[in-house]
């Protein structure tokens, strides 16, 4: 049979690559910023009990009413100021579908979470990438330049930023919201580990949304649940672009029940922050440069060895970290997720061995 020509993909997708984060079978996996332990046992039992009662032949609640009400109560906002979706990635995608798209631009400042640019581009949005100064925090002169020149419909800020761990100051976020001509997305996937949150700035008058996830603090990466809080008029627009029944019944129940265990999760966050500080102190004694982290990971750069070599050396010792060595602005850098005390010990022992 004559070979049939393959249909051509969209021109603007041809150059795009998918998301790559290698999942290698290792003893110590500290590469994807997950929580080091599963959700509380009581939550598991509650989830299974509620699932046993589900009418599986019926579609789930399309508006995720109970989940949104629970999130709203947790965040101190109204339910119509909440959009929940399949991970904060789908939340971000919804913003891009509703406010980005053909003829529109999204702005972000590298280095930052790589999916912002990717999701925006997949949604047909032009992406402009500003830079940062040496300390890798946002530089308001650069923000002013990029936003003034490109008038983006969406401006992304990640705080604490992935992969640097750096937290932006309240005045910086306020200034970005004032400068931005369109929607500002503050991605707080790691917000619970930080001393302040842009959630305090969310109101009906600002085109500001703050995204959060159950994947990190709530130990539920497997369930794919995230949300944003923002003005109700903006959330109403986002509801137009999500697919009907995009959140399945298990996600809705799981997310609602998780919020009953706030005190336990708070204690876990505190323990992780303590471990983060222990890791940071230990790294300070090794020949690496680090950045102050307000998240559940630390970015570091070996001084005398290439990032690739050190990454491989750790992997040879069955410790997997994220290799950011080839990312723009992060030459030679690696990122380690804060794990259990034992995992952190294993990482530090392997790193000392590789570096000395
Ligand atoms: N934002 C940031 C900054 C992240 O690091 C991640 C996960 N790596 C996400 C969003 C997506 O998280 P999820 O889709 O699991 O909620």
Coordinates of C-alpha atoms in Angstrom, one line a residue, residues 197-339:
X197 CA 1.0 34.5 50.5
X198 CA -0.4 36.7 47.8
X199 CA -3.8 35.3 48.7
X200 CA -4.1 38.3 51.0
X201 CA -4.2 40.5 47.9
X202 CA -7.1 38.7 46.1
X203 CA -10.3 40.7 45.9
X204 CA -13.0 41.5 43.4
X205 CA -11.2 44.6 42.0
X206 CA -7.8 43.2 41.1
X207 CA -7.3 40.9 38.1
X208 CA -5.2 38.7 40.3
X209 CA -5.5 34.9 40.7
X210 CA -3.5 32.7 43.1
X211 CA -3.0 29.1 42.2
X212 CA -2.5 26.3 44.7
X213 CA -2.2 22.5 44.6
X214 CA -3.0 19.4 46.6
X215 CA 0.1 17.8 45.0
X216 CA 2.7 19.0 47.6
X217 CA 1.5 19.9 51.1
X218 CA -1.6 17.7 50.9
X219 CA 0.4 14.6 49.7
X220 CA -2.1 14.0 46.9
X221 CA 0.0 14.3 43.7
X222 CA -1.6 11.0 42.5
X223 CA -5.1 12.5 42.6
X224 CA -4.4 15.6 40.4
X225 CA -6.1 18.4 42.2
X226 CA -5.4 22.1 42.2
X227 CA -7.3 25.3 42.5
X228 CA -7.2 29.0 42.2
X229 CA -8.7 31.8 44.1
X230 CA -9.6 35.0 42.3
X231 CA -12.3 37.5 41.6
X232 CA -15.7 35.8 40.9
X233 CA -16.2 37.5 37.5
X234 CA -12.8 36.0 36.4
X235 CA -13.7 32.6 37.8
X236 CA -17.0 32.7 35.9
X237 CA -15.0 33.2 32.6
X238 CA -12.8 30.2 33.4
X239 CA -15.8 28.0 34.0
X240 CA -16.6 28.4 30.3
X241 CA -13.4 26.8 29.1
X242 CA -13.1 23.7 31.4
X243 CA -14.6 20.5 30.1
X244 CA -17.9 19.4 31.6
X245 CA -17.2 17.0 34.5
X246 CA -13.5 17.6 34.4
X247 CA -13.2 16.8 38.1
X248 CA -14.1 13.2 38.8
X249 CA -16.0 12.1 41.9
X250 CA -13.0 10.8 43.7
X251 CA -11.0 14.0 43.3
X252 CA -13.9 16.0 44.6
X253 CA -14.4 13.8 47.7
X254 CA -10.6 13.5 48.3
X255 CA -10.0 17.2 48.2
X256 CA -12.9 18.0 50.5
X257 CA -11.9 15.4 53.0
X258 CA -8.3 16.4 53.0
X259 CA -9.2 19.9 54.3
X260 CA -10.4 18.2 57.6
X261 CA -6.8 17.3 58.3
X262 CA -5.4 20.8 58.2
X263 CA -3.7 20.6 61.6
X264 CA -1.9 17.5 60.7
X265 CA -0.8 18.9 57.4
X266 CA 0.3 22.1 59.1
X267 CA 2.5 20.0 61.4
X268 CA 4.0 18.2 58.4
X269 CA 4.8 21.5 56.7
X270 CA 6.5 22.7 59.8
X271 CA 8.6 19.5 59.9
X272 CA 9.5 19.9 56.2
X273 CA 10.5 23.5 56.8
X274 CA 12.7 22.4 59.7
X275 CA 14.3 19.7 57.4
X276 CA 14.8 22.3 54.7
X277 CA 16.7 24.5 57.1
X278 CA 18.8 21.5 58.2
X279 CA 19.6 20.7 54.5
X280 CA 20.5 24.4 53.8
X281 CA 22.8 24.4 56.8
X282 CA 24.5 21.2 55.7
X283 CA 24.8 22.5 52.1
X284 CA 26.5 25.7 53.4
X285 CA 29.3 23.5 54.6
X286 CA 29.9 21.9 51.2
X287 CA 31.5 23.5 48.0
X288 CA 28.1 24.5 46.5
X289 CA 26.3 27.8 46.2
X290 CA 22.6 27.8 47.3
X291 CA 19.6 30.2 47.2
X292 CA 17.4 30.8 50.2
X293 CA 14.3 28.6 49.7
X294 CA 10.8 29.3 50.9
X295 CA 9.6 26.0 49.3
X296 CA 10.1 22.2 49.9
X297 CA 13.2 22.1 47.7
X298 CA 16.6 23.8 47.4
X299 CA 18.5 24.9 44.3
X300 CA 22.2 24.5 44.5
X301 CA 25.2 24.8 42.2
X302 CA 28.4 22.8 42.7
X303 CA 31.4 25.2 42.6
X304 CA 34.1 23.0 41.2
X305 CA 32.2 20.2 39.4
X306 CA 29.8 20.3 36.5
X307 CA 26.1 19.9 37.4
X308 CA 25.8 17.0 35.1
X309 CA 28.6 15.1 36.7
X310 CA 27.3 15.7 40.2
X311 CA 23.7 14.7 39.1
X312 CA 25.2 11.4 37.7
X313 CA 27.3 10.8 40.8
X314 CA 24.2 11.1 42.9
X315 CA 22.3 8.8 40.6
X316 CA 25.1 6.2 40.8
X317 CA 24.4 6.3 44.6
X318 CA 20.7 5.8 44.0
X319 CA 19.7 9.4 44.8
X320 CA 17.7 11.2 42.1
X321 CA 17.5 15.0 42.1
X322 CA 16.4 17.4 39.3
X323 CA 19.0 18.4 36.8
X324 CA 18.5 22.0 35.9
X325 CA 22.1 22.4 34.6
X326 CA 21.1 23.2 31.1
X327 CA 18.2 25.5 31.9
X328 CA 18.6 29.1 30.9
X329 CA 20.0 31.2 33.8
X330 CA 20.7 28.1 35.9
X331 CA 23.9 26.8 34.4
X332 CA 25.3 23.9 36.5
X333 CA 22.4 23.9 38.9
X334 CA 20.6 21.0 40.6
X335 CA 17.4 21.0 42.7
X336 CA 16.8 18.7 45.6
X337 CA 13.4 18.1 47.1
X338 CA 13.2 18.0 50.9
X339 CA 12.5 14.4 51.8

